[in-house]
Tab-separated table of C-alpha atoms in Angstrom:
chain	number	residue	atom	x	y	z
A	1	MET	CA	80.380	167.850	-126.099
A	2	GLN	CA	79.384	167.411	-122.470
A	3	PRO	CA	80.891	169.885	-120.009
A	4	VAL	CA	83.517	168.362	-117.768
A	5	ALA	CA	82.240	168.017	-114.215
A	6	PRO	CA	84.372	169.674	-111.542
A	7	PRO	CA	86.367	167.243	-109.401
A	8	ARG	CA	84.414	165.854	-106.509
A	9	TRP	CA	85.907	165.987	-103.072
A	10	ASP	CA	86.246	162.762	-101.109
A	11	GLY	CA	88.003	161.512	-98.015
A	12	LEU	CA	91.308	161.103	-99.851
A	13	SER	CA	91.299	164.632	-101.250
A	14	VAL	CA	94.110	166.825	-99.930
A	15	PRO	CA	92.794	170.387	-99.574
A	16	ARG	CA	95.359	173.117	-100.020
A	17	ARG	CA	94.796	176.820	-99.363
A	18	ARG	CA	95.488	178.917	-102.445
A	19	PRO	CA	98.317	181.454	-102.011
A	20	SER	CA	96.132	184.198	-103.454
A	21	VAL	CA	93.973	184.152	-100.330
A	22	ALA	CA	94.850	186.509	-97.485
A	23	THR	CA	93.434	185.738	-94.060
A	24	GLN	CA	92.835	187.559	-90.840
A	25	ARG	CA	91.143	186.931	-87.549
A	26	ALA	CA	89.857	189.762	-85.398
A	27	GLN	CA	88.000	187.834	-82.724
A	28	ASN	CA	86.006	184.663	-83.373
A	29	THR	CA	85.703	184.841	-87.128
A	30	LEU	CA	88.330	183.952	-89.696
A	31	LEU	CA	88.200	186.266	-92.689
A	32	LEU	CA	89.308	184.975	-96.101
A	33	LEU	CA	90.038	187.575	-98.770
A	34	ASP	CA	90.559	186.427	-102.347
A	35	LEU	CA	93.169	188.853	-103.638
A	36	GLU	CA	92.306	188.182	-107.263
A	37	THR	CA	88.555	188.757	-107.090
A	38	GLY	CA	88.204	190.868	-103.948
A	39	ARG	CA	85.490	188.566	-102.650
A	40	TYR	CA	85.672	187.803	-98.990
A	41	PHE	CA	84.248	185.075	-96.811
A	42	THR	CA	84.089	184.235	-93.140
A	43	LEU	CA	84.505	180.963	-91.271
A	44	GLU	CA	83.908	180.104	-87.648
A	45	GLY	CA	84.349	177.098	-85.377
A	46	ALA	CA	84.919	173.787	-87.135
A	47	GLY	CA	85.057	175.417	-90.571
A	48	ASP	CA	87.769	177.772	-89.360
A	49	HIS	CA	89.713	174.777	-88.006
A	50	MET	CA	89.315	172.865	-91.260
A	51	TRP	CA	90.733	175.795	-93.185
A	52	GLU	CA	93.747	176.021	-90.903
A	53	LEU	CA	94.419	172.304	-91.436
A	54	SER	CA	94.199	172.592	-95.226
A	55	ASP	CA	97.941	172.623	-95.711
A	56	GLY	CA	98.186	170.463	-98.825
A	57	ARG	CA	99.469	167.496	-96.796
A	58	ARG	CA	96.494	166.257	-94.768
A	59	THR	CA	93.668	164.327	-96.378
A	60	ILE	CA	90.085	165.216	-95.609
A	61	GLU	CA	89.868	162.036	-93.521
A	62	GLU	CA	92.789	163.235	-91.392
A	63	ILE	CA	91.202	166.670	-91.057
A	64	VAL	CA	87.907	165.067	-90.018
A	65	ILE	CA	89.670	163.074	-87.292
A	66	ALA	CA	91.456	166.182	-86.013
A	67	VAL	CA	88.292	168.285	-85.969
A	68	THR	CA	86.297	165.485	-84.345
A	69	THR	CA	88.904	165.296	-81.596
A	70	VAL	CA	88.868	169.044	-80.956
A	71	PHE	CA	85.120	169.572	-81.102
A	72	GLY	CA	83.943	166.183	-79.816
A	73	ALA	CA	81.459	165.934	-82.672
A	74	ASP	CA	80.027	162.935	-84.525
A	75	PRO	CA	82.646	161.947	-87.166
A	76	ALA	CA	79.961	161.210	-89.752
A	77	LEU	CA	78.505	164.683	-89.385
A	78	VAL	CA	81.946	166.290	-89.437
A	79	ARG	CA	82.753	164.375	-92.629
A	80	LEU	CA	79.567	165.629	-94.293
A	81	ASP	CA	80.304	169.185	-93.169
A	82	ALA	CA	83.889	168.934	-94.395
A	83	LEU	CA	82.931	167.674	-97.844
A	84	GLU	CA	80.315	170.419	-98.169
A	85	LEU	CA	82.765	173.089	-97.001
A	86	PHE	CA	85.601	172.036	-99.310
A	87	GLU	CA	83.202	171.775	-102.243
A	88	ARG	CA	82.097	175.343	-101.545
A	89	LEU	CA	85.607	176.720	-100.966
A	90	SER	CA	86.791	175.005	-104.123
A	91	GLY	CA	83.899	176.491	-106.062
A	92	GLU	CA	84.929	179.931	-104.865
A	93	GLY	CA	88.515	179.314	-105.950
A	94	LEU	CA	89.918	179.529	-102.438
A	95	ILE	CA	91.249	176.012	-102.205
A	96	ASP	CA	92.420	173.224	-104.483
A	97	ASP	CA	93.129	169.519	-104.217
A	98	ALA	CA	96.829	168.732	-103.913
A	99	ARG	CA	96.222	165.017	-104.376
B	1	MET	CA	107.803	210.604	-109.339
B	2	HIS	CA	107.980	211.451	-113.009
B	3	LEU	CA	104.988	213.340	-114.392
B	4	PHE	CA	105.202	213.997	-118.102
B	5	ALA	CA	103.069	215.218	-120.977
B	6	ALA	CA	102.010	212.701	-123.614
B	7	ASP	CA	99.581	212.924	-126.496
B	8	HIS	CA	98.869	209.214	-126.105
B	9	PRO	CA	99.365	208.225	-122.466
B	10	GLU	CA	98.329	204.593	-123.057
B	11	ALA	CA	101.125	204.207	-125.586
B	12	ALA	CA	103.629	206.045	-123.406
B	13	LEU	CA	102.997	203.686	-120.509
B	14	PRO	CA	101.743	200.475	-122.135
B	15	ARG	CA	100.058	197.644	-120.338
B	16	PRO	CA	102.565	195.067	-119.068
B	17	SER	CA	102.206	191.556	-120.382
B	18	GLY	CA	100.692	188.845	-118.246
B	19	ALA	CA	97.637	188.518	-116.086
B	20	ALA	CA	96.272	191.363	-113.988
B	21	HIS	CA	93.508	191.814	-111.488
B	22	PRO	CA	91.674	194.918	-110.265
B	23	LEU	CA	93.020	196.795	-107.239
B	24	PHE	CA	89.468	197.174	-105.993
B	25	GLU	CA	86.164	197.749	-107.746
B	26	ARG	CA	85.973	196.317	-111.230
B	27	ALA	CA	84.421	199.543	-112.516
B	28	PHE	CA	87.880	201.144	-112.607
B	29	ALA	CA	90.795	200.311	-114.900
B	30	TYR	CA	93.165	200.230	-111.937
B	31	ASP	CA	95.043	196.940	-112.082
B	32	TYR	CA	97.799	195.013	-110.369
B	33	HIS	CA	100.139	193.119	-112.677
B	34	GLY	CA	101.521	190.357	-110.505
B	35	ALA	CA	104.122	188.953	-112.899
B	36	VAL	CA	106.035	192.241	-112.894
B	37	ASP	CA	104.726	193.563	-109.564
B	38	VAL	CA	103.468	196.926	-110.806
B	39	ILE	CA	100.188	198.754	-110.570
B	40	ARG	CA	98.782	200.568	-113.583
B	41	LEU	CA	95.997	203.129	-113.357
B	42	VAL	CA	94.084	204.347	-116.386
B	43	GLU	CA	91.549	207.122	-116.876
B	44	PRO	CA	90.822	209.078	-120.061
B	45	GLY	CA	93.899	211.140	-120.867
B	46	VAL	CA	96.088	209.821	-118.066
B	47	VAL	CA	97.998	206.647	-117.187
B	48	ALA	CA	100.092	205.987	-114.084
B	49	VAL	CA	102.489	203.121	-113.469
B	50	CYS	CA	103.849	202.508	-110.001
B	51	ASN	CA	106.787	200.137	-109.656
B	52	PRO	CA	107.563	199.315	-106.011
B	53	ALA	CA	110.811	197.546	-106.964
B	54	ASP	CA	112.497	200.862	-107.707
B	55	ALA	CA	109.992	203.048	-105.814
B	56	SER	CA	109.091	204.847	-109.037
B	57	ILE	CA	105.854	206.477	-110.106
B	58	ARG	CA	105.474	207.506	-113.738
B	59	ILE	CA	102.411	209.405	-114.875
B	60	ALA	CA	101.722	210.249	-118.518
B	61	VAL	CA	99.032	212.859	-119.040
B	62	GLU	CA	97.494	214.791	-121.892
B	63	PRO	CA	98.515	218.352	-120.975
B	64	THR	CA	95.408	219.998	-122.379
B	65	ASP	CA	92.952	217.760	-120.519
B	66	ALA	CA	92.068	219.461	-117.228
B	67	ARG	CA	90.348	216.426	-115.735
B	68	ALA	CA	93.265	214.194	-116.681
B	69	LEU	CA	95.661	216.623	-115.019
B	70	PHE	CA	93.448	216.642	-111.932
B	71	ASN	CA	93.481	212.837	-111.760
B	72	ALA	CA	97.239	212.794	-112.268
B	73	ALA	CA	97.859	215.278	-109.478
B	74	HIS	CA	95.338	213.877	-107.044
B	75	LEU	CA	94.012	210.313	-107.202
B	76	PHE	CA	96.784	208.693	-109.241
B	77	SER	CA	99.579	210.339	-107.268
B	78	SER	CA	97.949	209.373	-103.985
B	79	LEU	CA	97.179	205.759	-104.942
B	80	SER	CA	100.722	205.247	-106.199
B	81	LEU	CA	102.251	206.843	-103.130
B	82	LEU	CA	100.074	204.722	-100.853
B	83	GLU	CA	101.333	201.579	-102.591
B	84	LEU	CA	104.942	202.604	-102.014
B	85	LEU	CA	104.141	203.357	-98.375
B	86	LYS	CA	102.441	199.971	-98.051
B	87	ARG	CA	105.683	198.268	-99.098
B	88	ARG	CA	107.319	200.174	-96.234
B	89	ASP	CA	104.690	198.923	-93.786
B	90	ARG	CA	102.651	202.122	-93.602
B	91	PHE	CA	99.157	200.931	-94.344
B	92	ALA	CA	96.278	203.055	-95.596
B	93	VAL	CA	92.900	203.220	-93.945
B	94	HIS	CA	90.115	204.962	-95.825
B	95	ALA	CA	89.417	207.199	-92.879
B	96	ALA	CA	89.598	210.734	-91.634
B	97	ALA	CA	91.637	211.125	-88.467
B	98	VAL	CA	91.523	213.652	-85.671
B	99	ALA	CA	93.395	213.592	-82.388
B	100	SER	CA	93.253	214.997	-78.916
B	101	ALA	CA	96.249	214.905	-76.578
B	102	GLY	CA	98.023	212.460	-78.863
B	103	ARG	CA	95.107	210.017	-79.093
B	104	ALA	CA	93.455	209.542	-82.447
B	105	VAL	CA	89.933	208.860	-83.584
B	106	LEU	CA	89.751	207.201	-86.989
B	107	ILE	CA	86.533	208.069	-88.835
B	108	ALA	CA	86.261	205.348	-91.459
B	109	GLY	CA	83.863	204.666	-94.267
B	110	PRO	CA	83.111	205.019	-97.946
B	111	ALA	CA	82.577	208.271	-99.819
B	112	GLY	CA	79.526	210.080	-98.500
B	113	ALA	CA	79.713	208.634	-94.991
B	114	GLY	CA	80.620	211.999	-93.474
B	115	LYS	CA	84.373	211.602	-92.920
B	116	THR	CA	85.346	215.052	-94.134
B	117	THR	CA	82.433	216.853	-92.493
B	118	LEU	CA	83.108	215.233	-89.118
B	119	SER	CA	86.851	215.759	-89.226
B	120	VAL	CA	86.456	219.427	-90.152
B	121	ALA	CA	83.869	219.847	-87.374
B	122	ALA	CA	86.285	218.255	-84.904
B	123	ALA	CA	89.142	220.464	-86.077
B	124	ARG	CA	86.945	223.548	-85.685
B	125	ALA	CA	86.170	222.320	-82.145
B	126	GLY	CA	89.848	222.251	-81.243
B	127	TRP	CA	90.905	218.722	-82.185
B	128	ASP	CA	94.130	218.159	-84.080
B	129	PHE	CA	93.480	217.442	-87.751
B	130	MET	CA	95.328	214.499	-89.336
B	131	GLY	CA	93.471	213.992	-92.621
B	132	ASP	CA	89.967	213.925	-94.077
B	133	ASP	CA	90.121	210.838	-96.290
B	134	VAL	CA	93.173	208.669	-95.668
B	135	ALA	CA	95.173	207.817	-92.573
B	136	LEU	CA	98.143	205.494	-92.309
B	137	ILE	CA	98.716	202.949	-89.597
B	138	ARG	CA	102.019	201.469	-88.613
B	139	VAL	CA	102.664	198.499	-86.359
B	140	ALA	CA	105.779	198.950	-84.219
B	141	PRO	CA	108.088	195.956	-83.688
B	142	GLY	CA	106.708	195.688	-80.146
B	143	GLY	CA	103.157	195.526	-81.475
B	144	GLY	CA	101.985	199.064	-80.733
B	145	LEU	CA	99.996	200.926	-83.362
B	146	THR	CA	100.583	204.454	-84.557
B	147	VAL	CA	98.337	206.578	-86.746
B	148	ILE	CA	100.291	208.681	-89.219
B	149	GLY	CA	98.504	211.690	-90.658
B	150	PHE	CA	97.962	212.104	-94.396
B	151	PRO	CA	96.660	215.680	-94.422
B	152	ASP	CA	96.404	216.359	-98.108
B	153	GLU	CA	93.889	218.800	-99.583
B	154	ILE	CA	90.491	218.707	-97.871
B	155	ASP	CA	87.573	218.192	-100.245
B	156	LEU	CA	84.326	219.451	-98.779
B	157	VAL	CA	81.053	218.739	-100.580
B	158	PRO	CA	78.972	221.891	-101.214
B	159	ASP	CA	76.179	220.546	-99.020
B	160	ALA	CA	78.528	220.401	-96.033
B	161	VAL	CA	79.744	223.989	-96.430
B	162	ARG	CA	76.574	225.235	-94.695
B	163	PHE	CA	77.864	223.760	-91.439
B	164	PHE	CA	80.953	225.968	-91.561
B	165	PRO	CA	79.845	229.503	-92.484
B	166	GLU	CA	83.088	230.913	-91.078
B	167	LEU	CA	84.955	229.141	-93.904
B	168	ALA	CA	82.742	230.644	-96.621
B	169	PRO	CA	85.109	233.561	-97.392
B	170	MET	CA	87.691	231.004	-98.519
B	171	PHE	CA	85.322	229.842	-101.231
B	172	ALA	CA	84.251	233.331	-102.313
B	173	GLY	CA	84.525	233.824	-106.040
B	174	ARG	CA	85.309	230.212	-106.857
B	175	GLY	CA	83.004	227.269	-107.143
B	176	PRO	CA	83.627	223.609	-106.488
B	177	GLY	CA	86.570	222.034	-108.312
B	178	LEU	CA	86.550	219.253	-110.862
B	179	ALA	CA	85.608	216.708	-108.212
B	180	GLY	CA	82.532	218.796	-107.376
B	181	LYS	CA	83.966	219.719	-103.989
B	182	HIS	CA	85.445	222.774	-102.332
B	183	ALA	CA	89.170	222.447	-101.736
B	184	LEU	CA	90.703	223.596	-98.463
B	185	GLN	CA	94.192	223.464	-97.069
B	186	PRO	CA	94.305	221.461	-93.805
B	187	THR	CA	95.847	224.369	-91.926
B	188	ALA	CA	92.754	226.428	-92.798
B	189	VAL	CA	90.549	224.356	-90.525
B	190	GLY	CA	92.770	223.906	-87.502
B	191	ARG	CA	96.000	222.570	-86.108
B	192	VAL	CA	97.597	219.699	-88.033
B	193	SER	CA	99.065	216.689	-86.272
B	194	TRP	CA	101.163	213.982	-87.925
B	195	SER	CA	101.235	211.184	-85.389
B	196	ALA	CA	99.012	209.818	-82.625
B	197	SER	CA	98.019	206.599	-80.891
B	198	PRO	CA	94.758	205.150	-82.222
B	199	ALA	CA	92.062	205.058	-79.567
B	200	LEU	CA	88.689	204.954	-81.314
B	201	LEU	CA	87.431	203.629	-84.612
B	202	VAL	CA	84.158	205.161	-85.780
B	203	PHE	CA	82.044	204.284	-88.817
B	204	PRO	CA	79.705	207.234	-89.421
B	205	ARG	CA	76.459	207.492	-91.279
B	206	ILE	CA	74.546	210.699	-91.920
B	207	VAL	CA	70.867	210.649	-90.953
B	208	ALA	CA	68.163	213.288	-91.407
B	209	GLN	CA	67.802	214.293	-87.771
B	210	GLY	CA	68.476	213.408	-84.177
B	211	GLU	CA	71.278	213.398	-81.664
B	212	PRO	CA	74.378	211.286	-82.368
B	213	THR	CA	73.899	207.623	-81.542
B	214	PHE	CA	76.710	205.142	-81.038
B	215	ARG	CA	76.495	201.366	-81.326
B	216	ARG	CA	79.460	199.323	-80.182
B	217	LEU	CA	80.873	196.972	-82.794
B	218	SER	CA	82.642	193.708	-82.137
B	219	ALA	CA	86.184	193.288	-83.397
B	220	ASP	CA	84.848	190.933	-86.082
B	221	GLU	CA	82.348	193.554	-87.265
B	222	ALA	CA	85.029	196.232	-87.308
B	223	LEU	CA	87.364	194.069	-89.384
B	224	LEU	CA	84.622	193.318	-91.898
B	225	ALA	CA	83.956	197.045	-92.213
B	226	LEU	CA	87.661	197.666	-92.816
B	227	VAL	CA	88.219	194.964	-95.442
B	228	PRO	CA	87.315	197.254	-98.377
B	229	ASN	CA	90.410	199.276	-97.392
B	230	VAL	CA	92.659	196.539	-98.684
B	231	ILE	CA	94.145	197.348	-102.065
B	232	ARG	CA	94.908	193.996	-103.613
B	233	THR	CA	98.481	194.033	-104.843
B	234	GLN	CA	101.503	191.905	-103.872
B	235	PRO	CA	100.201	189.048	-101.687
B	236	ALA	CA	102.818	189.390	-98.918
B	237	ALA	CA	102.376	193.154	-98.553
B	238	THR	CA	98.612	192.828	-98.790
B	239	GLN	CA	98.620	190.196	-96.051
B	240	ARG	CA	100.615	192.594	-93.840
B	241	HIS	CA	98.038	195.289	-94.598
B	242	LEU	CA	95.256	192.937	-93.550
B	243	ASP	CA	97.260	191.999	-90.423
B	244	ALA	CA	97.511	195.678	-89.481
B	245	LEU	CA	93.775	196.177	-89.992
B	246	GLY	CA	93.112	193.101	-87.858
B	247	HIS	CA	95.349	194.567	-85.158
B	248	LEU	CA	93.394	197.823	-85.351
B	249	ALA	CA	90.047	196.010	-85.137
B	250	ARG	CA	91.155	193.884	-82.168
B	251	THR	CA	92.585	196.669	-80.106
B	252	CYS	CA	90.487	199.781	-80.826
B	253	ALA	CA	87.012	200.356	-79.464
B	254	ALA	CA	84.808	200.530	-82.580
B	255	PHE	CA	81.403	202.123	-83.033
B	256	ASP	CA	78.765	202.725	-85.650
B	257	LEU	CA	77.811	206.384	-85.433
B	258	GLN	CA	74.654	208.002	-86.779
B	259	PHE	CA	74.585	211.786	-86.802
B	260	SER	CA	72.768	214.682	-88.415
B	261	ASP	CA	74.568	217.756	-87.052
B	262	PRO	CA	78.360	217.322	-87.276
B	263	HIS	CA	78.918	219.889	-84.519
B	264	SER	CA	77.093	217.644	-82.061
B	265	VAL	CA	79.638	214.849	-82.538
B	266	PRO	CA	83.019	216.159	-81.253
B	267	PRO	CA	81.846	216.582	-77.628
B	268	VAL	CA	80.476	213.030	-77.628
B	269	LEU	CA	83.668	211.725	-79.221
B	270	ARG	CA	85.625	213.373	-76.438
B	271	GLU	CA	83.497	211.546	-73.860
B	272	ARG	CA	84.046	208.242	-75.668
B	273	LEU	CA	87.740	208.921	-75.862
B	274	ALA	CA	87.886	209.522	-72.120
B	275	ALA	CA	86.044	206.266	-71.518
B	276	VAL	CA	88.481	203.997	-73.335
B	277	ALA	CA	91.850	202.983	-72.018
B	278	ASP	CA	94.935	204.752	-73.291
B	279	GLY	CA	95.910	203.788	-76.806
B	280	CYS	CA	94.808	200.716	-78.686
């Protein structure tokens, strides 16, 4: 039997922060602490903003538009960054798709 | 707290059903059971269960096992008590604490960093002693931070005893305890203080030689260094713990400290303390 591939993230995905993740910001860096595994991660800038917008209601496309507006970046690049980030956060068990 | 003798501690305090995750390092059988909101700690011959809902701590121990009794009376009692304090918004920092004129220096770091040695050296130099391994922080409703002392038994490694020859008579005729350290009562090293305003956060490291060197840390670096202090239990309480550590990192001047002679550090700490604004 072939292993089932993990879900791929796309523009219509709705990222949602998992409740088992505690967060804290000291200065410029957002710290994410997975309470189940003890692993912790840091986000800055656009990635930090994307995390904050991952409320289980906004799609990735909506997050991309919001981040593009705040940072004045190229939407295509922001979209690529967002898909890469959510793929990684999902792989670490910090976020899921509420779609 | 109910400490009782049991021939089979694991049977006396069985594992709750449902999923659990480690409180910290996976090497220990110290788990949080989220479905029932209890922590359970296991070592050979001793089991502790802490239930924050009724503020109870139950410890079953094999009465003939000296190491099990030691763990029951020391580590398991302390970890359970710290969890109950956490639920009352007194958050643990793995740090020694000393104070001068009501202003505290937190000396944070893992085992072997020099917390006990530095705090005893500071106490011998006239600082108030607040604890050699754990301090508590509390955030007031207005946002101010307070350090609360946790001056339980001081555990001094044999290698550090050479720095304090005047304390040697206290160890005469008895070797290190089960933890491989010499036990001292806090009042034996100086004056004990229970409360102070945090002013400095120091992360020490022992080096072979040289004068003490300080390197300023950013708030982000300080928070990252403090994250291992978080004991992962109930999400809401753990988030408040992390919030308090973030508050500490944002508002306290933080430094990496390298030192070889602990007695050279207290005078420099006093200078640093004078250089930072009052409180955190």
